[in-house]
Short mmCIF file of C-alpha atoms in Angstrom, two decimals:
data_model
loop_
_atom_site.label_atom_id
_atom_site.label_comp_id
_atom_site.label_asym_id
_atom_site.label_seq_id
_atom_site.Cartn_x
_atom_site.Cartn_y
_atom_site.Cartn_z
CA MET U 741 1.07 -25.54 -14.52
CA GLN U 742 -0.60 -22.50 -12.81
CA PRO U 743 -4.33 -22.55 -12.59
CA VAL U 744 -6.41 -20.42 -14.92
CA VAL U 745 -7.18 -16.94 -13.59
CA PRO U 746 -10.69 -15.93 -14.85
CA ARG U 747 -10.94 -12.62 -16.65
CA TYR U 748 -13.91 -11.64 -14.53
CA LEU U 749 -14.78 -12.82 -11.03
CA VAL U 750 -18.58 -12.97 -11.65
CA ALA U 751 -20.97 -13.76 -14.35
CA PHE U 752 -22.93 -10.82 -15.92
CA HIS U 753 -25.01 -9.85 -18.87
CA PRO U 754 -25.61 -6.15 -19.76
CA LYS U 755 -29.33 -6.60 -19.91
CA ARG U 756 -29.46 -7.70 -16.30
CA VAL U 757 -27.13 -5.16 -14.77
CA SER U 758 -27.69 -1.41 -14.06
CA HIS U 759 -25.59 1.09 -15.95
CA HIS U 760 -24.14 4.44 -14.78
CA PHE U 761 -22.11 6.90 -16.95
CA VAL U 762 -19.41 9.35 -15.85
CA ASP U 763 -16.44 11.13 -17.30
CA VAL U 764 -13.99 10.04 -14.66
CA LEU U 765 -14.18 7.13 -12.29
CA VAL U 766 -11.87 7.21 -9.32
CA ILE U 767 -11.60 3.84 -7.42
CA GLY U 768 -10.34 4.49 -3.85
CA GLY U 769 -10.82 7.33 -1.39
CA GLY U 770 -7.41 7.47 0.27
CA ILE U 771 -4.93 10.33 -0.17
CA ALA U 772 -4.11 9.39 -3.80
CA GLY U 773 -7.77 9.02 -4.79
CA LEU U 774 -8.88 12.26 -3.18
CA ARG U 775 -5.89 14.10 -4.60
CA ALA U 776 -6.74 12.75 -8.09
CA THR U 777 -10.34 13.92 -7.57
CA MET U 778 -9.21 17.44 -6.84
CA GLY U 779 -7.31 17.62 -10.14
CA ILE U 780 -10.34 16.82 -12.35
CA ASP U 781 -11.87 19.67 -14.26
CA PRO U 782 -15.22 20.75 -12.71
CA ARG U 783 -16.81 20.64 -16.12
CA LEU U 784 -16.44 16.87 -15.99
CA SER U 785 -18.64 14.40 -13.98
CA THR U 786 -16.60 12.44 -11.49
CA LEU U 787 -17.53 9.47 -9.34
CA VAL U 788 -15.44 8.32 -6.36
CA VAL U 789 -16.04 4.71 -5.33
CA THR U 790 -14.78 3.41 -1.98
CA LYS U 791 -14.85 -0.08 -0.69
CA ASP U 792 -15.55 0.96 2.89
CA LYS U 793 -16.33 4.37 4.42
CA LEU U 794 -14.03 7.19 3.28
CA GLN U 795 -12.11 7.37 6.54
CA GLU U 796 -11.09 3.62 6.26
CA SER U 797 -7.85 3.49 4.35
CA ASN U 798 -4.11 3.04 4.88
CA SER U 799 -3.75 6.77 4.42
CA ALA U 800 -5.88 7.49 7.41
CA TYR U 801 -3.84 5.12 9.64
CA ALA U 802 -0.49 6.73 8.65
CA GLN U 803 1.31 7.96 11.81
CA GLY U 804 4.70 9.27 10.82
CA GLY U 805 4.03 12.18 8.38
CA ILE U 806 5.09 13.55 5.04
CA ALA U 807 8.69 14.08 3.92
CA GLY U 808 9.63 17.37 2.24
CA VAL U 809 12.58 19.77 2.05
CA LEU U 810 11.34 22.61 4.26
CA GLY U 811 14.24 23.24 6.66
CA ALA U 812 16.96 25.89 6.07
CA ASP U 813 19.71 23.29 6.40
CA ASP U 814 18.14 20.85 4.02
CA LYS U 815 18.37 20.50 0.14
CA PHE U 816 16.53 18.65 -2.53
CA GLU U 817 19.72 16.82 -3.31
CA ASN U 818 19.78 15.46 0.26
CA HIS U 819 16.26 14.05 0.11
CA VAL U 820 16.88 12.57 -3.38
CA GLU U 821 20.11 10.94 -2.12
CA ASP U 822 18.41 9.48 0.97
CA THR U 823 15.63 7.97 -1.24
CA LEU U 824 18.08 6.50 -3.70
CA VAL U 825 20.19 4.97 -0.92
CA ALA U 826 17.23 3.41 0.77
CA GLY U 827 15.91 2.01 -2.58
CA ALA U 828 19.10 -0.12 -3.00
CA GLY U 829 19.75 0.73 -6.65
CA LEU U 830 16.29 0.25 -8.10
CA CYS U 831 14.78 3.77 -7.90
CA ASP U 832 14.03 5.68 -10.97
CA ARG U 833 16.11 8.81 -10.44
CA GLU U 834 13.93 11.02 -12.68
CA VAL U 835 10.83 10.00 -10.62
CA VAL U 836 12.66 10.57 -7.31
CA GLU U 837 13.81 14.08 -8.32
CA MET U 838 10.37 14.89 -9.64
CA VAL U 839 8.58 13.84 -6.42
CA VAL U 840 11.15 15.37 -4.08
CA ARG U 841 10.99 18.77 -5.87
CA GLU U 842 7.17 18.84 -5.89
CA ALA U 843 6.85 17.92 -2.23
CA PRO U 844 7.05 21.36 -0.50
CA GLU U 845 4.27 22.75 -2.65
CA HIS U 846 2.00 19.87 -1.92
CA ILE U 847 2.57 20.25 1.79
CA ARG U 848 1.78 23.99 1.56
CA GLN U 849 -1.28 23.16 -0.34
CA LEU U 850 -2.51 20.80 2.37
CA ILE U 851 -2.05 23.66 4.86
CA GLU U 852 -4.18 25.94 2.63
CA TRP U 853 -6.89 23.22 2.58
CA GLY U 854 -7.02 23.21 6.40
CA THR U 855 -4.56 20.53 7.46
CA SER U 856 -3.16 21.46 10.85
CA PHE U 857 0.51 20.29 11.11
CA ASP U 858 2.34 20.38 14.35
CA LYS U 859 4.31 23.58 15.05
CA LEU U 860 6.91 24.82 17.44
CA GLU U 861 7.11 28.57 18.16
CA GLY U 862 5.03 29.20 15.00
CA GLU U 863 7.13 27.15 12.64
CA LEU U 864 6.46 23.67 11.25
CA LEU U 865 7.91 21.06 13.55
CA LEU U 866 10.16 18.85 11.48
CA GLY U 867 11.05 15.35 12.69
CA ARG U 868 13.45 12.74 11.40
CA GLU U 869 12.87 9.01 10.62
CA GLY U 870 15.08 6.14 9.54
CA GLY U 871 17.14 6.72 6.43
CA HIS U 872 16.75 10.56 6.49
CA SER U 873 19.88 12.69 6.81
CA HIS U 874 17.87 15.77 7.99
CA ASN U 875 14.84 16.72 9.91
CA ARG U 876 12.19 17.02 7.17
CA ILE U 877 9.08 15.03 8.36
CA VAL U 878 5.93 17.11 9.01
CA HIS U 879 3.39 15.43 11.20
CA ALA U 880 0.03 16.22 12.80
CA LEU U 881 -1.58 15.61 16.17
CA GLY U 882 1.64 14.00 17.22
CA ASP U 883 1.13 10.58 15.65
CA ALA U 884 -2.15 10.93 13.71
CA THR U 885 -0.88 12.60 10.58
CA GLY U 886 -2.93 10.55 8.06
CA GLN U 887 -6.11 11.09 10.06
CA GLU U 888 -5.68 14.84 10.07
CA ILE U 889 -4.81 15.02 6.33
CA MET U 890 -7.77 12.80 5.37
CA ARG U 891 -10.10 14.98 7.55
CA ALA U 892 -9.07 18.04 5.65
CA MET U 893 -9.12 16.47 2.24
CA ILE U 894 -12.53 14.81 2.71
CA ALA U 895 -13.97 18.10 3.87
CA ARG U 896 -12.70 19.90 0.77
CA ALA U 897 -13.75 17.14 -1.64
CA ARG U 898 -17.29 17.20 -0.21
CA ASP U 899 -17.92 20.91 0.67
CA VAL U 900 -15.80 22.63 -2.05
CA LEU U 901 -15.66 20.18 -5.00
CA ARG U 902 -19.05 18.60 -4.39
CA ALA U 903 -17.66 15.29 -5.52
CA GLN U 904 -20.01 12.32 -5.83
CA PHE U 905 -19.07 9.41 -3.61
CA TRP U 906 -20.32 5.88 -3.52
CA GLN U 907 -19.16 4.51 -0.17
CA ASN U 908 -19.33 0.86 0.88
CA THR U 909 -19.17 -0.10 -2.71
CA PHE U 910 -16.89 -3.04 -3.82
CA THR U 911 -15.12 -2.82 -7.18
CA ILE U 912 -15.27 -6.36 -8.63
CA ASP U 913 -13.36 -5.92 -11.89
CA LEU U 914 -12.26 -3.31 -14.43
CA LEU U 915 -14.27 -3.45 -17.69
CA THR U 916 -12.15 -3.72 -20.79
CA SER U 917 -12.88 -3.79 -24.55
CA ASP U 918 -10.50 -3.49 -27.51
CA ASP U 919 -7.48 -3.34 -25.13
CA ARG U 920 -8.88 -0.28 -23.37
CA CYS U 921 -10.32 0.25 -19.86
CA ARG U 922 -13.92 1.35 -20.11
CA GLY U 923 -14.82 1.62 -16.44
CA ALA U 924 -15.60 -0.95 -13.72
CA LEU U 925 -18.14 -3.43 -12.44
CA VAL U 926 -19.08 -2.51 -8.87
CA TRP U 927 -21.41 -3.91 -6.20
CA ASN U 928 -23.03 -2.74 -3.05
CA GLU U 929 -25.71 -4.28 -0.78
CA ARG U 930 -28.56 -1.92 -1.86
CA HIS U 931 -28.19 -2.08 -5.71
CA GLY U 932 -26.21 -5.18 -6.40
CA LYS U 933 -24.03 -5.07 -9.49
CA THR U 934 -23.68 -1.91 -11.52
CA PHE U 935 -21.64 -1.12 -14.67
CA VAL U 936 -19.94 2.24 -14.23
CA TRP U 937 -18.86 3.35 -17.73
CA ALA U 938 -16.14 6.06 -17.75
CA LYS U 939 -14.04 7.81 -20.24
CA GLN U 940 -10.96 7.51 -17.90
CA THR U 941 -10.53 5.40 -14.80
CA ILE U 942 -8.10 6.17 -11.89
CA LEU U 943 -7.16 3.16 -9.67
CA ALA U 944 -6.16 4.21 -6.12
CA THR U 945 -7.11 1.21 -4.06
CA GLY U 946 -4.14 1.03 -1.71
CA GLY U 947 -2.21 -1.91 -0.52
CA ALA U 948 -2.28 -5.72 0.05
CA GLY U 949 -1.02 -6.16 3.58
CA GLN U 950 -3.79 -8.47 4.52
CA ILE U 951 -2.17 -11.39 2.61
CA PHE U 952 0.27 -11.53 5.48
CA ARG U 953 -0.56 -12.82 8.99
CA GLU U 954 1.43 -9.98 10.63
CA THR U 955 0.42 -6.62 9.17
CA THR U 956 -0.15 -3.07 10.14
CA ASN U 957 -2.80 -2.71 7.42
CA PRO U 958 -6.60 -2.30 8.06
CA PRO U 959 -8.97 -5.10 6.94
CA VAL U 960 -9.75 -3.34 3.61
CA ALA U 961 -6.12 -3.86 2.30
CA THR U 962 -6.68 -7.06 0.44
CA GLY U 963 -5.03 -6.20 -2.85
CA ASP U 964 -8.28 -5.82 -4.82
CA GLY U 965 -6.84 -3.13 -7.18
CA HIS U 966 -3.75 -5.14 -7.91
CA ALA U 967 -5.79 -8.24 -8.73
CA ALA U 968 -8.28 -6.44 -10.94
CA ALA U 969 -5.61 -4.64 -12.87
CA TYR U 970 -3.77 -7.97 -13.30
CA ARG U 971 -6.92 -9.68 -14.56
CA ALA U 972 -7.52 -6.76 -16.99
CA GLY U 973 -4.00 -7.17 -18.47
CA ALA U 974 -2.27 -4.15 -17.00
CA GLU U 975 1.46 -4.81 -16.18
CA LEU U 976 2.49 -5.19 -12.47
CA ALA U 977 6.08 -4.59 -11.41
CA ASP U 978 8.24 -5.01 -8.23
CA MET U 979 5.69 -7.36 -6.69
CA GLU U 980 8.45 -9.12 -4.67
CA PHE U 981 9.03 -5.93 -2.64
CA MET U 982 6.69 -5.86 0.39
CA GLN U 983 8.05 -3.47 3.03
CA PHE U 984 7.95 -4.72 6.65
CA HIS U 985 7.64 -2.11 9.27
CA PRO U 986 10.18 -3.11 12.05
CA THR U 987 8.18 -2.04 15.05
CA VAL U 988 4.60 -3.38 15.33
CA LEU U 989 3.20 -3.66 18.76
CA TYR U 990 3.15 -7.36 19.67
CA ILE U 991 0.63 -8.50 22.29
CA ALA U 992 -0.33 -12.09 21.73
CA GLY U 993 -3.98 -12.40 20.70
CA SER U 994 -4.50 -8.70 19.99
CA SER U 995 -4.71 -6.96 16.62
CA ARG U 996 -1.40 -5.46 15.55
CA SER U 997 -0.72 -1.75 15.97
CA LEU U 998 1.94 0.34 14.32
CA ILE U 999 4.59 1.98 16.56
CA SER U 1000 5.72 4.85 14.42
CA GLU U 1001 9.30 5.11 13.22
CA ALA U 1002 9.16 8.67 14.56
CA VAL U 1003 9.48 7.09 18.07
CA ARG U 1004 13.02 5.99 17.14
CA GLY U 1005 13.49 9.37 15.48
CA GLU U 1006 12.88 10.93 18.93
CA GLY U 1007 15.61 8.74 20.48
CA ALA U 1008 13.97 5.40 21.37
CA ILE U 1009 16.34 2.41 21.21
CA LEU U 1010 15.76 -1.24 20.45
CA VAL U 1011 16.85 -3.94 22.94
CA ASN U 1012 16.52 -7.69 22.84
CA VAL U 1013 14.98 -9.89 25.65
CA LEU U 1014 18.37 -9.75 27.42
CA GLY U 1015 18.36 -5.95 27.54
CA HIS U 1016 21.11 -5.60 24.97
CA ARG U 1017 20.92 -2.70 22.53
CA PHE U 1018 21.54 -4.55 19.22
CA MET U 1019 21.14 -2.16 16.32
CA PRO U 1020 24.71 -0.70 16.54
CA ASP U 1021 25.98 -4.22 15.91
CA TYR U 1022 24.20 -4.25 12.59
CA ASP U 1023 24.51 -0.70 11.12
CA PRO U 1024 26.28 2.60 12.14
CA ARG U 1025 22.97 4.42 11.85
CA ALA U 1026 21.65 2.09 14.57
CA GLU U 1027 17.87 2.60 15.07
CA LEU U 1028 17.73 5.18 12.32
CA ALA U 1029 18.86 2.69 9.59
CA PRO U 1030 16.35 2.11 6.82
CA ARG U 1031 13.45 -0.12 7.51
CA ASP U 1032 14.75 -3.18 5.66
CA VAL U 1033 17.90 -3.14 7.77
CA VAL U 1034 16.05 -2.77 11.11
CA SER U 1035 13.42 -5.39 10.28
CA GLN U 1036 16.04 -7.94 9.28
CA ALA U 1037 18.12 -7.23 12.44
CA ILE U 1038 14.98 -7.75 14.62
CA ALA U 1039 14.25 -11.01 12.84
CA ASP U 1040 17.84 -12.13 13.52
CA GLN U 1041 17.65 -11.21 17.15
CA MET U 1042 14.34 -13.12 17.59
CA GLU U 1043 15.92 -16.20 16.09
CA LYS U 1044 19.10 -15.89 18.16
CA THR U 1045 17.32 -15.32 21.52
CA LYS U 1046 14.48 -17.79 20.67
CA HIS U 1047 12.03 -14.96 21.75
CA SER U 1048 8.89 -13.82 20.13
CA CYS U 1049 9.80 -10.10 19.93
CA VAL U 1050 12.23 -7.34 20.80
CA TYR U 1051 11.51 -4.15 22.76
CA LEU U 1052 11.45 -0.43 22.15
CA ASP U 1053 12.83 1.49 25.15
CA LEU U 1054 11.97 5.13 25.83
CA SER U 1055 12.75 5.15 29.52
CA HIS U 1056 15.90 7.36 29.06
CA LEU U 1057 13.78 10.10 27.32
CA ASP U 1058 11.69 12.79 29.03
CA ALA U 1059 8.41 11.13 29.98
CA GLU U 1060 6.06 13.96 29.51
CA THR U 1061 7.49 14.86 26.16
CA MET U 1062 7.14 11.43 24.79
CA ARG U 1063 3.55 11.11 25.99
CA ALA U 1064 2.63 14.43 24.44
CA ARG U 1065 4.49 13.63 21.21
CA PHE U 1066 2.82 10.24 20.71
CA PRO U 1067 -0.65 10.47 22.25
CA GLY U 1068 -2.25 7.79 20.06
CA ILE U 1069 0.54 5.26 20.63
CA ALA U 1070 0.59 6.03 24.40
CA GLN U 1071 -3.24 5.35 24.54
CA ARG U 1072 -3.03 2.13 22.59
CA CYS U 1073 -0.16 0.82 24.85
CA ARG U 1074 -2.12 1.89 28.00
CA GLU U 1075 -4.92 -0.42 26.87
CA PHE U 1076 -2.44 -3.31 27.55
CA GLY U 1077 -1.08 -1.91 30.79
CA LEU U 1078 2.04 -0.41 29.20
CA ASP U 1079 3.37 3.18 29.89
CA ILE U 1080 5.50 4.12 26.89
CA ALA U 1081 7.71 6.33 29.04
CA VAL U 1082 8.55 3.62 31.58
CA ASP U 1083 7.90 0.15 30.17
CA ARG U 1084 9.59 -1.56 27.35
CA ILE U 1085 7.26 -1.94 24.39
CA PRO U 1086 7.23 -5.43 22.69
CA VAL U 1087 7.52 -5.09 18.96
CA ARG U 1088 8.25 -7.23 15.91
CA PRO U 1089 8.06 -6.63 12.12
CA GLY U 1090 4.80 -6.75 10.16
CA ALA U 1091 3.89 -6.26 6.49
CA HIS U 1092 3.40 -2.56 6.09
CA TYR U 1093 3.67 -1.08 2.57
CA MET U 1094 3.31 -2.80 -0.85
CA ILE U 1095 6.09 -1.34 -3.02
CA GLY U 1096 5.03 -3.33 -6.02
CA GLY U 1097 1.94 -2.68 -8.03
CA VAL U 1098 0.56 -1.44 -11.27
CA LYS U 1099 3.34 -0.02 -13.36
CA VAL U 1100 2.84 3.69 -14.09
CA ASP U 1101 4.62 6.54 -15.91
CA HIS U 1102 5.28 10.03 -14.56
CA ASP U 1103 1.59 10.94 -15.00
CA GLY U 1104 0.19 7.85 -13.55
CA ARG U 1105 -0.64 6.16 -16.87
CA THR U 1106 -0.64 2.41 -16.80
CA THR U 1107 0.04 0.01 -19.62
CA LEU U 1108 -3.72 -0.36 -20.23
CA ASP U 1109 -5.16 2.49 -22.30
CA GLY U 1110 -7.78 4.47 -20.32
CA LEU U 1111 -6.50 3.35 -16.91
CA PHE U 1112 -4.46 5.63 -14.58
CA ALA U 1113 -3.27 4.72 -11.07
CA ALA U 1114 -1.75 6.40 -8.08
CA GLY U 1115 -0.64 5.59 -4.54
CA GLU U 1116 0.23 2.25 -3.00
CA VAL U 1117 -1.52 0.27 -5.67
CA THR U 1118 1.26 1.40 -8.13
CA SER U 1119 4.90 0.73 -8.86
CA SER U 1120 6.07 4.19 -9.80
CA GLY U 1121 9.87 3.71 -9.44
CA LEU U 1122 10.01 6.07 -6.47
CA HIS U 1123 10.72 3.45 -3.82
CA GLY U 1124 12.97 1.06 -5.60
CA ALA U 1125 13.63 -2.06 -3.40
CA ASN U 1126 12.84 -0.25 -0.02
CA ARG U 1127 10.63 2.77 0.65
CA LEU U 1128 12.17 5.64 2.53
CA ALA U 1129 10.11 6.49 5.57
CA SER U 1130 7.34 9.13 5.00
CA ASN U 1131 7.65 9.06 1.23
CA SER U 1132 4.40 7.17 0.74
CA LEU U 1133 1.85 9.95 1.59
CA LEU U 1134 4.08 12.16 -0.55
CA GLU U 1135 3.81 9.75 -3.41
CA GLY U 1136 0.03 9.64 -3.10
CA LEU U 1137 -0.15 13.43 -3.35
CA VAL U 1138 2.21 13.89 -6.26
CA PHE U 1139 0.97 10.99 -8.39
CA GLY U 1140 -2.70 11.60 -7.36
CA ALA U 1141 -2.37 15.18 -8.65
CA ARG U 1142 -0.63 14.14 -11.88
CA ALA U 1143 -3.06 11.24 -12.52
CA GLY U 1144 -6.07 13.48 -11.96
CA ASP U 1145 -4.71 16.22 -14.23
CA ALA U 1146 -3.82 13.82 -17.04
CA ALA U 1147 -7.04 11.74 -16.77
CA SER U 1148 -9.07 15.05 -16.78
CA ALA U 1149 -7.24 16.27 -19.89
CA ALA U 1150 -7.87 13.02 -21.70
CA ALA U 1151 -11.53 12.86 -20.74
CA LEU U 1152 -12.07 16.49 -21.90
CA GLU U 1153 -10.94 15.48 -25.39
CA MET U 1154 -13.49 12.62 -25.63
CA PRO U 1155 -17.06 13.22 -26.80
CA ASP U 1156 -19.94 12.03 -24.65
CA SER U 1157 -21.23 8.61 -25.26
CA PHE U 1158 -23.96 6.88 -23.34
CA GLU U 1159 -23.80 3.48 -25.01
CA ALA U 1160 -23.15 0.38 -23.09
CA ILE U 1161 -20.64 -2.00 -24.67
CA PRO U 1162 -22.19 -5.49 -25.05
CA LEU U 1163 -19.77 -7.15 -22.71
CA GLU U 1164 -20.78 -10.62 -21.49
CA ASN U 1165 -19.08 -13.05 -19.14
CA GLN U 1166 -19.76 -16.66 -18.45
CA PRO U 1167 -17.70 -18.31 -15.72
CA ILE U 1168 -15.28 -21.04 -16.72
CA ALA U 1169 -16.80 -23.32 -14.13
CA HIS U 1170 -19.26 -23.20 -11.19
CA ALA U 1171 -17.93 -25.13 -8.29
CA THR U 1172 -20.58 -26.12 -5.77
CA GLU U 1173 -18.29 -27.49 -3.09
CA HIS U 1174 -18.63 -25.77 0.29
CA LEU U 1175 -15.71 -23.52 0.96
CA ASP U 1176 -14.81 -22.12 4.48
CA LEU U 1177 -13.64 -18.71 3.32
CA GLN U 1178 -12.15 -17.66 6.75
CA ASP U 1179 -10.25 -20.96 7.08
CA VAL U 1180 -8.64 -20.53 3.62
CA ARG U 1181 -7.91 -16.91 4.25
CA ASN U 1182 -6.19 -17.67 7.58
CA ALA U 1183 -4.17 -20.50 6.09
CA LEU U 1184 -3.07 -18.16 3.15
CA LYS U 1185 -2.02 -15.39 5.50
CA SER U 1186 0.02 -17.78 7.64
CA LEU U 1187 1.60 -19.41 4.64
CA VAL U 1188 2.67 -16.14 2.95
CA TRP U 1189 4.06 -14.79 6.32
CA ARG U 1190 6.19 -17.95 6.66
CA ALA U 1191 7.34 -18.22 3.08
CA ALA U 1192 7.59 -14.63 1.93
CA GLY U 1193 8.00 -12.61 5.23
CA VAL U 1194 11.17 -10.86 6.30
CA ARG U 1195 13.32 -13.85 5.24
CA ARG U 1196 12.70 -16.06 2.24
CA ASP U 1197 14.28 -18.97 0.43
CA GLY U 1198 13.61 -20.94 -2.71
CA GLU U 1199 12.41 -24.06 -1.10
CA GLY U 1200 9.76 -22.26 1.04
CA LEU U 1201 8.65 -20.05 -1.87
CA ARG U 1202 8.24 -23.10 -4.18
CA SER U 1203 6.27 -25.05 -1.52
CA ALA U 1204 4.08 -21.87 -0.93
CA ALA U 1205 3.37 -21.49 -4.69
CA LYS U 1206 2.15 -25.09 -4.89
CA SER U 1207 -0.18 -24.70 -1.98
CA ILE U 1208 -1.60 -21.36 -3.31
CA GLU U 1209 -2.16 -22.91 -6.79
CA GLN U 1210 -4.05 -25.78 -5.15
CA TRP U 1211 -6.33 -23.31 -3.33
CA GLN U 1212 -6.78 -21.27 -6.54
CA ARG U 1213 -8.00 -24.31 -8.47
CA PHE U 1214 -11.11 -24.53 -6.41
CA ALA U 1215 -11.54 -20.96 -5.10
CA LEU U 1216 -11.16 -19.17 -8.47
CA ALA U 1217 -13.77 -21.22 -10.08
CA GLN U 1218 -16.38 -20.29 -7.40
CA GLN U 1219 -19.08 -17.80 -8.07
CA PHE U 1220 -19.25 -15.85 -4.86
CA PRO U 1221 -22.15 -13.44 -4.11
CA ASP U 1222 -20.42 -10.84 -1.96
CA PRO U 1223 -17.04 -9.26 -1.07
CA ALA U 1224 -15.93 -11.95 1.32
CA GLY U 1225 -15.45 -14.33 -1.53
CA TRP U 1226 -14.07 -11.74 -3.99
CA GLU U 1227 -11.48 -10.60 -1.45
CA LEU U 1228 -10.23 -14.18 -1.01
CA GLN U 1229 -9.94 -14.62 -4.75
CA ASN U 1230 -7.95 -11.30 -5.03
CA MET U 1231 -5.72 -12.26 -2.08
CA LEU U 1232 -4.93 -15.68 -3.71
CA THR U 1233 -4.14 -13.98 -7.03
CA VAL U 1234 -1.90 -11.21 -5.52
CA ALA U 1235 -0.15 -13.80 -3.16
CA ARG U 1236 0.65 -16.00 -6.15
CA VAL U 1237 2.16 -13.12 -8.23
CA LEU U 1238 4.17 -11.97 -5.21
CA ILE U 1239 5.58 -15.40 -4.57
CA GLY U 1240 6.33 -15.91 -8.32
CA ALA U 1241 8.30 -12.53 -8.31
CA ALA U 1242 10.17 -13.44 -5.10
CA LEU U 1243 11.20 -16.75 -6.68
CA ARG U 1244 12.50 -15.07 -9.81
CA ARG U 1245 14.70 -12.52 -8.00
CA GLU U 1246 17.67 -14.69 -6.97
CA GLU U 1247 19.41 -12.10 -4.82
CA SER U 1248 18.87 -10.06 -1.63
CA ARG U 1249 18.06 -6.42 -2.16
CA GLY U 1250 16.21 -3.94 0.03
CA VAL U 1251 13.22 -5.58 1.67
CA HIS U 1252 13.70 -8.78 -0.33
CA LEU U 1253 16.04 -11.09 1.72
CA ARG U 1254 16.67 -14.49 0.20
CA SER U 1255 18.72 -16.54 2.60
CA ASP U 1256 19.72 -18.82 -0.16
CA PHE U 1257 21.02 -15.92 -2.20
CA PRO U 1258 22.20 -13.51 0.51
CA GLU U 1259 24.20 -11.08 -1.64
CA GLN U 1260 22.98 -8.15 -3.73
CA ASP U 1261 23.85 -8.94 -7.37
CA ASP U 1262 23.98 -5.84 -9.51
CA VAL U 1263 25.32 -7.72 -12.51
CA HIS U 1264 22.13 -9.83 -13.04
CA TRP U 1265 19.44 -8.27 -10.96
CA LYS U 1266 19.66 -4.46 -11.02
CA VAL U 1267 16.41 -4.35 -12.87
CA ARG U 1268 12.70 -4.06 -12.05
CA LEU U 1269 10.66 -7.28 -12.72
CA GLY U 1270 7.40 -6.96 -14.53
CA ASP U 1271 4.41 -9.36 -14.54
CA ARG U 1272 1.47 -9.13 -16.96
CA ARG U 1273 -1.36 -11.52 -17.43
CA LEU U 1274 -2.05 -12.25 -21.03
CA THR U 1275 -5.75 -11.79 -21.80
#
């Protein structure tokens, strides 16, 4: 029997908590949250709450770029087909077509807002990444696309829209009453707990890569939005599908750094420790196969050679071109004495993008009234069982805009009300046992990586589920005073949901590789699995 997941992580009483009223609350300041903010009618009051500073999000760390049909030789149908093929039969075709057709206009809009994409002879420089049949990836500053996009969007949100931001503010839980989202309970060091009451709430909290030991995600990506939505009763879907990026810089003892797929798009090859180029042995697309194929091939090579990594080789490419094209990656490798144009770069897979999340419709509506969501925290049907490279920033733009528009329209129809709902929460227990948060966190990350990494099997998943449930029994009953504890509780909750979904899907599809069920089974499993907590 699974342990009880509390409805709220902390005790509170409305007479002892500050109250703040807004029309629209946006939780998260990445590309999806900012784009949603830009879609809200200026007649409405909007508050954007970010867990860290605005610049700290998965969006800002994105290297590769944004996919869009911009080349004369490309067509919408090509981009749609590439997305569907990568998604291994689980994409929602309507969603794919909608996002692909809206992509060029969103890219042009970013340019109007001041984003400086890389150009060649006055035209946008279009790159190619794994799974794409045409050159259609726009990028900025070589390998710092997310950073440049976020710079332009933050400037517009602050200087033009005059949006209100609460940075370094942790969202503990969504507030619900009568099966409707009413806002959120947030916390920061200066003011403590605050009820933010909102007519409409937009969740854009990003991913959950930190539940894995090996990940490209920044420290903030602890699945807080996934967990809060789950506790509030919103449906999650596709939680078994975590995408692993094939090429993460592997230097023992150092933090992991992403080596963009665009490097392979420019011609880099993968070799094992013996110097053998192995990708043609697995797929005719070789290094440009979709990420699930490449990650699984690398894992296989590491096992066969008994070596901790494989290597990216750019030595056959023009040295100056490569250093100029990937300045950030070149600098990061130089810190470890590696010259990307000469030395083989040690890489291995790492958890990169959470495909599963809060289930949304075409306008970002969740199954919980009053709650919208956009970006990596969602399951929109765009990615299916494996995300096509550079479709993620695009998803954040399209669904951020749609969620912002829809939430704005809904809020405009609602009259002002400045009355706090008499919500009260008492914890189910108050454990006093000392808990070493970092120790449990490290153990959880290692366990999830072993049991639910690139390769999975039923025995490992069942054992992991038991361990996580044991940790949940004492950790979820604790009353923690700050984000370190709440993050751990959220990570345990999301990890258990992911493990459960991975156990239920008894087949291999896309990023989900079950060694005990190695075949794709369209007869029984061509369906998206949902998970909803009953509250």
